[in-house]
PDB file of C-alpha atoms in Angstrom:
ATOM      1  CA  UNK F 292      13.379   7.734 -21.548  1.00 77.00           C
ATOM      2  CA  UNK F 293      10.253   9.075 -21.382  1.00 89.00           C
ATOM      3  CA  UNK F 294       7.152   7.878 -19.700  1.00 92.00           C
ATOM      4  CA  UNK F 295       3.900   8.166 -22.080  1.00 88.00           C
ATOM      5  CA  UNK F 296       1.233   5.849 -19.894  1.00 83.00           C
ATOM      6  CA  UNK F 297       0.149   2.717 -21.169  1.00 88.00           C
ATOM      7  CA  UNK F 298      -2.956   1.083 -22.949  1.00 88.00           C
ATOM      8  CA  UNK F 299      -4.114  -0.097 -19.391  1.00 88.00           C
ATOM      9  CA  UNK F 300      -3.634   2.955 -17.476  1.00 91.00           C
ATOM     10  CA  UNK F 301      -5.184   6.501 -19.154  1.00 89.00           C
ATOM     11  CA  UNK F 302      -2.120   8.842 -17.777  1.00 89.00           C
ATOM     12  CA  UNK F 303      -3.411  12.739 -17.770  1.00 91.00           C
ATOM     13  CA  UNK F 304      -0.649  15.419 -19.201  1.00 92.00           C
ATOM     14  CA  UNK F 305       0.339  16.927 -15.957  1.00 94.00           C
ATOM     15  CA  UNK F 306       1.054  13.300 -14.563  1.00 95.00           C
ATOM     16  CA  UNK F 307       3.194  12.162 -17.237  1.00 95.00           C
ATOM     17  CA  UNK F 308       5.287  15.519 -16.829  1.00 96.00           C
ATOM     18  CA  UNK F 309       5.322  15.382 -13.737  1.00 96.00           C
ATOM     19  CA  UNK F 310       6.395  11.346 -13.879  1.00 96.00           C
ATOM     20  CA  UNK F 311       9.223  12.594 -16.871  1.00 96.00           C
ATOM     21  CA  UNK F 312       9.868  15.759 -14.298  1.00 97.00           C
ATOM     22  CA  UNK F 313      11.649  13.503 -11.797  1.00 96.00           C
ATOM     23  CA  UNK F 314      13.555  11.192 -13.955  1.00 95.00           C
ATOM     24  CA  UNK F 315      14.922  13.964 -15.216  1.00 95.00           C
ATOM     25  CA  UNK F 316      16.180  15.315 -12.198  1.00 95.00           C
ATOM     26  CA  UNK F 317      16.883  12.195 -10.604  1.00 94.00           C
ATOM     27  CA  UNK F 318      14.624  12.793  -7.557  1.00 95.00           C
ATOM     28  CA  UNK F 319      12.235  10.609  -5.883  1.00 96.00           C
ATOM     29  CA  UNK F 320       8.575  11.380  -7.408  1.00 97.00           C
ATOM     30  CA  UNK F 321       6.023  11.943  -4.197  1.00 97.00           C
ATOM     31  CA  UNK F 322       2.545  11.591  -5.457  1.00 96.00           C
ATOM     32  CA  UNK F 323      -0.389  11.986  -3.554  1.00 95.00           C
ATOM     33  CA  UNK F 324      -4.237  11.799  -3.893  1.00 90.00           C
ATOM     34  CA  UNK F 325      -7.322  10.250  -2.476  1.00 86.00           C
ATOM     35  CA  UNK F 326      -7.148   6.801  -1.613  1.00 85.00           C
ATOM     36  CA  UNK F 327      -8.239   4.659  -5.082  1.00 85.00           C
ATOM     37  CA  UNK F 328      -7.323   7.285  -7.381  1.00 88.00           C
ATOM     38  CA  UNK F 329      -4.057   4.990  -8.964  1.00 90.00           C
ATOM     39  CA  UNK F 330      -0.945   5.950  -6.985  1.00 93.00           C
ATOM     40  CA  UNK F 331       0.212   2.300  -6.634  1.00 93.00           C
ATOM     41  CA  UNK F 332      -0.787   1.375  -9.815  1.00 94.00           C
ATOM     42  CA  UNK F 333       1.104   4.127 -11.619  1.00 95.00           C
ATOM     43  CA  UNK F 334       4.254   2.998 -10.401  1.00 95.00           C
ATOM     44  CA  UNK F 335       3.531  -0.540 -12.036  1.00 95.00           C
ATOM     45  CA  UNK F 336       2.149   1.150 -15.308  1.00 95.00           C
ATOM     46  CA  UNK F 337       5.667   3.440 -15.155  1.00 96.00           C
ATOM     47  CA  UNK F 338       7.528   0.082 -14.812  1.00 96.00           C
ATOM     48  CA  UNK F 339       5.689  -1.349 -17.605  1.00 94.00           C
ATOM     49  CA  UNK F 340       6.016   1.486 -19.625  1.00 94.00           C
ATOM     50  CA  UNK F 341       9.687   2.133 -19.605  1.00 94.00           C
ATOM     51  CA  UNK F 342      10.415  -1.713 -19.625  1.00 94.00           C
ATOM     52  CA  UNK F 343      11.904  -1.704 -16.574  1.00 96.00           C
ATOM     53  CA  UNK F 344      11.487  -3.979 -13.355  1.00 96.00           C
ATOM     54  CA  UNK F 345       9.773  -3.164 -10.201  1.00 97.00           C
ATOM     55  CA  UNK F 346      10.854  -3.531  -6.686  1.00 97.00           C
ATOM     56  CA  UNK F 347       7.873  -2.434  -4.199  1.00 97.00           C
ATOM     57  CA  UNK F 348       8.050  -1.921  -0.298  1.00 97.00           C
ATOM     58  CA  UNK F 349       4.477  -1.932   1.417  1.00 96.00           C
ATOM     59  CA  UNK F 350       5.052   0.490   4.203  1.00 96.00           C
ATOM     60  CA  UNK F 351       3.278  -0.383   7.328  1.00 94.00           C
ATOM     61  CA  UNK F 352       2.401   1.372  10.818  1.00 92.00           C
ATOM     62  CA  UNK F 353       5.537  -0.711  12.198  1.00 94.00           C
ATOM     63  CA  UNK F 354       8.141  -0.455   9.657  1.00 95.00           C
ATOM     64  CA  UNK F 355      11.390   0.801  10.128  1.00 94.00           C
ATOM     65  CA  UNK F 356      13.551   2.843   7.737  1.00 94.00           C
ATOM     66  CA  UNK F 357      16.359   0.352   8.736  1.00 95.00           C
ATOM     67  CA  UNK F 358      14.084  -2.682   7.326  1.00 95.00           C
ATOM     68  CA  UNK F 359      14.646  -1.024   4.098  1.00 96.00           C
ATOM     69  CA  UNK F 360      18.425  -0.976   3.931  1.00 96.00           C
ATOM     70  CA  UNK F 361      18.942  -4.040   5.583  1.00 96.00           C
ATOM     71  CA  UNK F 362      18.572  -6.464   8.718  1.00 94.00           C
ATOM     72  CA  UNK F 363      20.606  -8.038  11.145  1.00 93.00           C
ATOM     73  CA  UNK F 364      20.052 -11.621  12.547  1.00 90.00           C
ATOM     74  CA  UNK F 365      21.987 -11.310  15.774  1.00 88.00           C
ATOM     75  CA  UNK F 366      19.868 -13.538  17.551  1.00 91.00           C
ATOM     76  CA  UNK F 367      20.506 -16.543  14.410  1.00 89.00           C
ATOM     77  CA  UNK F 368      23.859 -16.399  14.478  1.00 86.00           C
ATOM     78  CA  UNK F 369      24.197 -16.696  18.072  1.00 91.00           C
ATOM     79  CA  UNK F 370      21.691 -19.803  18.433  1.00 88.00           C
ATOM     80  CA  UNK F 371      24.160 -21.106  15.014  1.00 84.00           C
ATOM     81  CA  UNK F 372      27.344 -20.390  17.084  1.00 87.00           C
ATOM     82  CA  UNK F 373      25.662 -22.314  20.394  1.00 85.00           C
ATOM     83  CA  UNK F 374      25.674 -25.229  17.968  1.00 87.00           C
ATOM     84  CA  UNK F 375      28.764 -25.080  16.278  1.00 82.00           C
ATOM     85  CA  UNK F 376      27.802 -23.939  12.532  1.00 81.00           C
ATOM     86  CA  UNK F 377      30.248 -22.658  10.320  1.00 80.00           C
ATOM     87  CA  UNK F 378      28.087 -20.102   8.964  1.00 82.00           C
ATOM     88  CA  UNK F 379      28.720 -17.893  12.098  1.00 85.00           C
ATOM     89  CA  UNK F 380      32.480 -17.145  10.644  1.00 86.00           C
ATOM     90  CA  UNK F 381      31.135 -14.832   7.849  1.00 85.00           C
ATOM     91  CA  UNK F 382      28.541 -12.167   9.528  1.00 87.00           C
ATOM     92  CA  UNK F 383      26.979 -12.034   5.536  1.00 89.00           C
ATOM     93  CA  UNK F 384      24.987 -15.377   6.557  1.00 90.00           C
ATOM     94  CA  UNK F 385      22.874 -13.165   8.703  1.00 90.00           C
ATOM     95  CA  UNK F 386      22.006 -10.452   7.227  1.00 94.00           C
ATOM     96  CA  UNK F 387      18.953  -9.527   5.110  1.00 95.00           C
ATOM     97  CA  UNK F 388      18.806  -7.459   2.254  1.00 95.00           C
ATOM     98  CA  UNK F 389      15.740  -4.728   2.427  1.00 96.00           C
ATOM     99  CA  UNK F 390      14.191  -2.975  -0.928  1.00 97.00           C
ATOM    100  CA  UNK F 391      16.536   0.007  -1.327  1.00 97.00           C
ATOM    101  CA  UNK F 392      19.475  -2.576  -0.891  1.00 97.00           C
ATOM    102  CA  UNK F 393      17.835  -4.892  -3.689  1.00 97.00           C
ATOM    103  CA  UNK F 394      17.341  -1.819  -6.184  1.00 97.00           C
ATOM    104  CA  UNK F 395      20.946  -0.897  -5.229  1.00 97.00           C
ATOM    105  CA  UNK F 396      22.718  -3.330  -6.557  1.00 95.00           C
ATOM    106  CA  UNK F 397      20.538  -4.193  -9.112  1.00 96.00           C
ATOM    107  CA  UNK F 398      22.675  -4.060 -12.788  1.00 94.00           C
ATOM    108  CA  UNK F 399      20.119  -2.724 -14.260  1.00 96.00           C
ATOM    109  CA  UNK F 400      17.964   0.163 -13.879  1.00 96.00           C
ATOM    110  CA  UNK F 401      14.775  -0.251 -11.704  1.00 97.00           C
ATOM    111  CA  UNK F 402      11.503   1.357 -10.388  1.00 97.00           C
ATOM    112  CA  UNK F 403      11.312   1.458  -6.650  1.00 98.00           C
ATOM    113  CA  UNK F 404       7.942   1.779  -5.050  1.00 98.00           C
ATOM    114  CA  UNK F 405       8.048   3.146  -1.326  1.00 97.00           C
ATOM    115  CA  UNK F 406       3.896   2.616  -0.913  1.00 96.00           C
ATOM    116  CA  UNK F 407       1.957   4.401   1.351  1.00 95.00           C
ATOM    117  CA  UNK F 408       5.199   6.591   3.117  1.00 95.00           C
ATOM    118  CA  UNK F 409       2.516   8.249   5.568  1.00 92.00           C
ATOM    119  CA  UNK F 410       1.485   4.894   7.194  1.00 92.00           C
ATOM    120  CA  UNK F 411       4.989   4.972   9.062  1.00 92.00           C
ATOM    121  CA  UNK F 412       6.255   6.447  11.770  1.00 89.00           C
ATOM    122  CA  UNK F 413       6.705  10.202  11.604  1.00 87.00           C
ATOM    123  CA  UNK F 414      10.632  10.105  11.493  1.00 90.00           C
ATOM    124  CA  UNK F 415      10.458   7.503   9.005  1.00 93.00           C
ATOM    125  CA  UNK F 416      11.029   9.662   5.852  1.00 92.00           C
ATOM    126  CA  UNK F 417      14.081  11.860   8.060  1.00 91.00           C
ATOM    127  CA  UNK F 418      15.563   8.366   8.014  1.00 92.00           C
ATOM    128  CA  UNK F 419      15.682   8.206   4.523  1.00 92.00           C
ATOM    129  CA  UNK F 420      16.874  11.426   3.791  1.00 91.00           C
ATOM    130  CA  UNK F 421      20.787  10.765   3.105  1.00 89.00           C
ATOM    131  CA  UNK F 422      19.819   7.237   1.671  1.00 93.00           C
ATOM    132  CA  UNK F 423      17.554   8.866  -1.129  1.00 92.00           C
ATOM    133  CA  UNK F 424      19.268  11.735  -1.809  1.00 91.00           C
ATOM    134  CA  UNK F 425      23.121  10.017  -2.566  1.00 92.00           C
ATOM    135  CA  UNK F 426      22.086   6.419  -3.191  1.00 95.00           C
ATOM    136  CA  UNK F 427      24.386   4.849  -0.672  1.00 94.00           C
ATOM    137  CA  UNK F 428      24.557   3.395   2.452  1.00 95.00           C
ATOM    138  CA  UNK F 429      26.742   2.146   5.329  1.00 95.00           C
ATOM    139  CA  UNK F 430      26.937  -1.291   6.553  1.00 94.00           C
ATOM    140  CA  UNK F 431      28.345  -1.417   9.769  1.00 93.00           C
ATOM    141  CA  UNK F 432      28.336  -4.921  10.344  1.00 91.00           C
ATOM    142  CA  UNK F 433      30.629  -5.735   7.188  1.00 91.00           C
ATOM    143  CA  UNK F 434      32.262  -2.197   7.384  1.00 92.00           C
ATOM    144  CA  UNK F 435      31.219  -2.133   3.695  1.00 93.00           C
ATOM    145  CA  UNK F 436      29.150   0.707   1.510  1.00 95.00           C
ATOM    146  CA  UNK F 437      26.488   0.110  -1.180  1.00 95.00           C
ATOM    147  CA  UNK F 438      26.062   2.523  -3.937  1.00 95.00           C
ATOM    148  CA  UNK F 439      23.397   2.526  -6.505  1.00 95.00           C
ATOM    149  CA  UNK F 440      24.997   0.709  -9.589  1.00 95.00           C
ATOM    150  CA  UNK F 441      22.026   2.586 -11.490  1.00 94.00           C
ATOM    151  CA  UNK F 442      20.130   5.358  -9.870  1.00 95.00           C
ATOM    152  CA  UNK F 443      16.431   3.918  -9.787  1.00 97.00           C
ATOM    153  CA  UNK F 444      13.131   5.857 -10.053  1.00 97.00           C
ATOM    154  CA  UNK F 445      11.812   6.321  -7.064  1.00 97.00           C
ATOM    155  CA  UNK F 446       8.108   6.880  -6.669  1.00 98.00           C
ATOM    156  CA  UNK F 447       6.627   7.406  -2.833  1.00 97.00           C
ATOM    157  CA  UNK F 448       2.651   7.554  -2.592  1.00 96.00           C
ATOM    158  CA  UNK F 449       1.065   9.135   0.345  1.00 94.00           C
ATOM    159  CA  UNK F 450      -2.902   8.916   1.639  1.00 89.00           C
ATOM    160  CA  UNK F 451      -1.854  12.022   3.430  1.00 82.00           C
ATOM    161  CA  UNK F 452      -2.413  10.529   6.656  1.00 79.00           C
ATOM    162  CA  UNK F 453       0.226  12.622   8.212  1.00 82.00           C
ATOM    163  CA  UNK F 454       2.448  15.732   7.031  1.00 87.00           C
ATOM    164  CA  UNK F 455       5.736  14.846   6.198  1.00 90.00           C
ATOM    165  CA  UNK F 456       8.748  16.505   6.905  1.00 90.00           C
ATOM    166  CA  UNK F 457      10.143  19.730   5.219  1.00 92.00           C
ATOM    167  CA  UNK F 458      13.233  18.077   4.339  1.00 92.00           C
ATOM    168  CA  UNK F 459      12.080  15.041   3.007  1.00 93.00           C
ATOM    169  CA  UNK F 460       9.659  16.763   1.053  1.00 93.00           C
ATOM    170  CA  UNK F 461      12.595  19.510  -0.676  1.00 93.00           C
ATOM    171  CA  UNK F 462      14.651  16.063  -2.353  1.00 92.00           C
ATOM    172  CA  UNK F 463      10.865  15.165  -4.289  1.00 95.00           C
ATOM    173  CA  UNK F 464       9.482  16.084  -6.812  1.00 96.00           C
ATOM    174  CA  UNK F 465       5.579  16.893  -5.840  1.00 96.00           C
ATOM    175  CA  UNK F 466       2.552  15.788  -7.624  1.00 96.00           C
ATOM    176  CA  UNK F 467      -0.819  15.368  -6.583  1.00 95.00           C
ATOM    177  CA  UNK F 468      -3.370  13.172  -8.577  1.00 93.00           C
ATOM    178  CA  UNK F 469      -6.861  15.244  -8.410  1.00 91.00           C
ATOM    179  CA  UNK F 470      -9.818  13.246  -9.255  1.00 91.00           C
ATOM    180  CA  UNK F 471     -10.686  12.428 -13.066  1.00 91.00           C
ATOM    181  CA  UNK F 472     -13.156  14.848 -14.410  1.00 92.00           C
ATOM    182  CA  UNK F 473     -16.061  12.919 -16.183  1.00 93.00           C
ATOM    183  CA  UNK F 474     -14.524  12.792 -19.766  1.00 94.00           C
ATOM    184  CA  UNK F 475     -11.012  11.668 -18.042  1.00 92.00           C
ATOM    185  CA  UNK F 476     -13.215   8.710 -16.014  1.00 94.00           C
ATOM    186  CA  UNK F 477     -14.643   7.805 -19.348  1.00 95.00           C
ATOM    187  CA  UNK F 478     -11.661   6.847 -20.633  1.00 93.00           C
ATOM    188  CA  UNK F 479     -10.387   4.743 -17.536  1.00 93.00           C
ATOM    189  CA  UNK F 480     -13.482   3.181 -17.662  1.00 94.00           C
ATOM    190  CA  UNK F 481     -13.379   2.251 -21.555  1.00 93.00           C
ATOM    191  CA  UNK F 482      -9.639   0.980 -20.809  1.00 92.00           C
ATOM    192  CA  UNK F 483     -11.531  -1.626 -17.828  1.00 92.00           C
ATOM    193  CA  UNK F 484     -14.882  -2.152 -19.548  1.00 93.00           C
ATOM    194  CA  UNK F 485     -14.682  -1.570 -23.160  1.00 92.00           C
ATOM    195  CA  UNK F 486     -17.674  -1.206 -25.199  1.00 89.00           C
ATOM    196  CA  UNK F 487     -19.904   0.018 -22.451  1.00 91.00           C
ATOM    197  CA  UNK F 488     -23.125   0.832 -23.783  1.00 92.00           C
ATOM    198  CA  UNK F 489     -23.747   4.570 -23.516  1.00 93.00           C
ATOM    199  CA  UNK F 490     -26.762   4.725 -22.202  1.00 93.00           C
ATOM    200  CA  UNK F 491     -25.794   2.943 -19.115  1.00 94.00           C
ATOM    201  CA  UNK F 492     -22.644   4.831 -18.546  1.00 94.00           C
ATOM    202  CA  UNK F 493     -23.798   7.982 -19.022  1.00 94.00           C
ATOM    203  CA  UNK F 494     -26.643   7.257 -16.371  1.00 93.00           C
ATOM    204  CA  UNK F 495     -24.041   5.211 -14.023  1.00 94.00           C
ATOM    205  CA  UNK F 496     -21.432   8.570 -14.350  1.00 94.00           C
ATOM    206  CA  UNK F 497     -24.514  10.979 -13.458  1.00 93.00           C
ATOM    207  CA  UNK F 498     -25.584   8.900 -10.788  1.00 91.00           C
ATOM    208  CA  UNK F 499     -21.505   8.498  -9.243  1.00 93.00           C
ATOM    209  CA  UNK F 500     -20.901  12.064  -9.363  1.00 93.00           C
ATOM    210  CA  UNK F 501     -24.182  13.186  -7.927  1.00 90.00           C
ATOM    211  CA  UNK F 502     -23.508  11.014  -4.953  1.00 90.00           C
ATOM    212  CA  UNK F 503     -19.873  11.836  -4.469  1.00 91.00           C
ATOM    213  CA  UNK F 504     -20.834  15.634  -4.483  1.00 91.00           C
ATOM    214  CA  UNK F 505     -23.281  15.053  -1.531  1.00 88.00           C
ATOM    215  CA  UNK F 506     -23.027  17.446   1.172  1.00 89.00           C
ATOM    216  CA  UNK F 507     -22.212  15.563   4.114  1.00 89.00           C
ATOM    217  CA  UNK F 508     -20.510  12.568   2.580  1.00 89.00           C
ATOM    218  CA  UNK F 509     -17.871  10.906   5.166  1.00 89.00           C
ATOM    219  CA  UNK F 510     -15.551   9.253   2.309  1.00 90.00           C
ATOM    220  CA  UNK F 511     -16.347  10.034  -1.325  1.00 90.00           C
ATOM    221  CA  UNK F 512     -16.172   6.599  -3.784  1.00 92.00           C
ATOM    222  CA  UNK F 513     -12.936   6.887  -5.902  1.00 91.00           C
ATOM    223  CA  UNK F 514     -12.004   5.669  -8.950  1.00 92.00           C
ATOM    224  CA  UNK F 515     -11.479   2.123  -8.471  1.00 91.00           C
ATOM    225  CA  UNK F 516     -14.931   1.982  -6.669  1.00 93.00           C
ATOM    226  CA  UNK F 517     -16.653   3.080  -9.505  1.00 94.00           C
ATOM    227  CA  UNK F 518     -14.574   0.556 -11.901  1.00 94.00           C
ATOM    228  CA  UNK F 519     -15.584  -2.385  -8.771  1.00 95.00           C
ATOM    229  CA  UNK F 520     -19.618  -1.179  -9.649  1.00 95.00           C
ATOM    230  CA  UNK F 521     -20.038  -0.882 -12.909  1.00 95.00           C
ATOM    231  CA  UNK F 522     -18.618  -4.838 -12.798  1.00 95.00           C
ATOM    232  CA  UNK F 523     -21.399  -5.401 -11.015  1.00 94.00           C
ATOM    233  CA  UNK F 524     -23.848  -3.560 -13.061  1.00 93.00           C
ATOM    234  CA  UNK F 525     -22.554  -5.567 -15.473  1.00 93.00           C
ATOM    235  CA  UNK F 526     -22.703  -8.590 -14.154  1.00 93.00           C
ATOM    236  CA  UNK F 527     -26.464  -8.015 -13.243  1.00 91.00           C
ATOM    237  CA  UNK F 528     -26.967  -7.134 -16.906  1.00 91.00           C
ATOM    238  CA  UNK F 529     -28.505  -4.170 -15.535  1.00 90.00           C
ATOM    239  CA  UNK F 530     -29.688  -1.506 -18.310  1.00 90.00           C
ATOM    240  CA  UNK F 531     -30.032   2.222 -17.729  1.00 90.00           C
ATOM    241  CA  UNK F 532     -33.512   2.021 -17.002  1.00 89.00           C
ATOM    242  CA  UNK F 533     -32.765  -0.185 -13.812  1.00 87.00           C
ATOM    243  CA  UNK F 534     -30.510   2.570 -12.764  1.00 87.00           C
ATOM    244  CA  UNK F 535     -33.389   4.840 -12.502  1.00 81.00           C
ATOM    245  CA  UNK F 536     -34.495   5.938  -9.527  1.00 68.00           C
ATOM    246  CA  UNK F 537     -38.029   7.687  -8.788  1.00 61.00           C
ATOM    247  CA  UNK F 538     -36.963  10.330  -6.499  1.00 56.00           C
ATOM    248  CA  UNK F 539     -38.100   8.398  -3.165  1.00 55.00           C
ATOM    249  CA  UNK F 540     -34.725   5.894  -3.158  1.00 64.00           C
ATOM    250  CA  UNK F 541     -31.730   8.087  -2.979  1.00 68.00           C
ATOM    251  CA  UNK F 542     -29.300   4.837  -2.770  1.00 79.00           C
ATOM    252  CA  UNK F 543     -28.109   3.983  -5.795  1.00 83.00           C
ATOM    253  CA  UNK F 544     -28.371   0.582  -7.048  1.00 86.00           C
ATOM    254  CA  UNK F 545     -25.910  -2.140  -5.736  1.00 88.00           C
ATOM    255  CA  UNK F 546     -24.526   0.802  -3.367  1.00 87.00           C
ATOM    256  CA  UNK F 547     -22.275  -1.533  -1.361  1.00 90.00           C
ATOM    257  CA  UNK F 548     -19.593  -0.850  -3.686  1.00 91.00           C
ATOM    258  CA  UNK F 549     -19.248   2.747  -3.481  1.00 91.00           C
ATOM    259  CA  UNK F 550     -20.821   3.926   0.336  1.00 90.00           C
ATOM    260  CA  UNK F 551     -18.098   2.019   2.606  1.00 90.00           C
ATOM    261  CA  UNK F 552     -19.465   2.871   5.944  1.00 89.00           C
ATOM    262  CA  UNK F 553     -22.644   3.005   8.027  1.00 90.00           C
ATOM    263  CA  UNK F 554     -22.941   7.019   8.304  1.00 90.00           C
ATOM    264  CA  UNK F 555     -23.023   7.633   4.670  1.00 86.00           C
ATOM    265  CA  UNK F 556     -26.076   5.569   3.941  1.00 87.00           C
ATOM    266  CA  UNK F 557     -27.581   6.379   6.472  1.00 88.00           C
ATOM    267  CA  UNK F 558     -27.070   9.938   5.099  1.00 85.00           C
ATOM    268  CA  UNK F 559     -28.635   8.844   2.160  1.00 82.00           C
ATOM    269  CA  UNK F 560     -31.579   6.592   4.198  1.00 81.00           C
ATOM    270  CA  UNK F 561     -32.460   9.830   5.334  1.00 82.00           C
ATOM    271  CA  UNK F 562     -32.685  12.119   2.429  1.00 75.00           C
ATOM    272  CA  UNK F 563     -34.741   9.236   0.817  1.00 72.00           C
ATOM    273  CA  UNK F 564     -37.517   9.517   4.053  1.00 72.00           C
ATOM    274  CA  UNK F 565     -37.249  13.246   3.421  1.00 74.00           C
ATOM    275  CA  UNK F 566     -38.143  12.942  -0.033  1.00 68.00           C
ATOM    276  CA  UNK F 567     -41.087  10.681   0.747  1.00 68.00           C
ATOM    277  CA  UNK F 568     -42.400  13.305   3.345  1.00 71.00           C
ATOM    278  CA  UNK F 569     -42.191  15.569   0.716  1.00 68.00           C
ATOM    279  CA  UNK F 570     -44.628  13.740  -1.724  1.00 65.00           C
ATOM    280  CA  UNK F 571     -46.935  12.730   1.076  1.00 63.00           C
TER     281      UNK F 571
END
């Protein structure tokens, strides 16, 4: 079982090595990187590339580790007991299986995505240490132990919003997805927008990288945002000449797809103002 990328996802050599190393070691793959660099999509493409089903657990700030195992609905059981419902005689009727339970009970190997783990409470990763290490957990209400029939491929993503515990990091294989260089980004664009005219692509990517490298930028535009920008340029039937700037307007055309806060827009507006003053 070896991941080599897919037709719809450009995976660099170091990324495929990381995925295959995690699979070989049977350890969770912890993927970090800028938002929009394809961390979540990686799990989907690993599942597609290996022909496996994917189970996705999207983490929120209110998510608790226990929810990934199971939840016991004691309130519903109490209500049903008051109504004389026979379902109360079997506690299993009130246990809701979490994403880890679903992955553990699968007859075939699956890909389990734990997406944006850094959104949850700082104790969240620690609460999953034993379950991800031993691939089993105990259900206290029924007295049964749930063990993985087939050890899933676990991919965990993080936007680095908070530090993860050392004990958790020791159990993972780590990979940081660097922002793609121009050649790699061209390959990514070709996958999503095949046959883009060379002049338009060269001009657009030149402006894009110039924008990313601008000092003082609060949020650098990501891979997903440049793809959206190119989609808009194509929809507006723009050419390389349409993108040319005269040195007075520092903002690229349709910049709303690239710049996502007023601070960065004001930065380029100030640059344009300074450029106009110098030309007088």
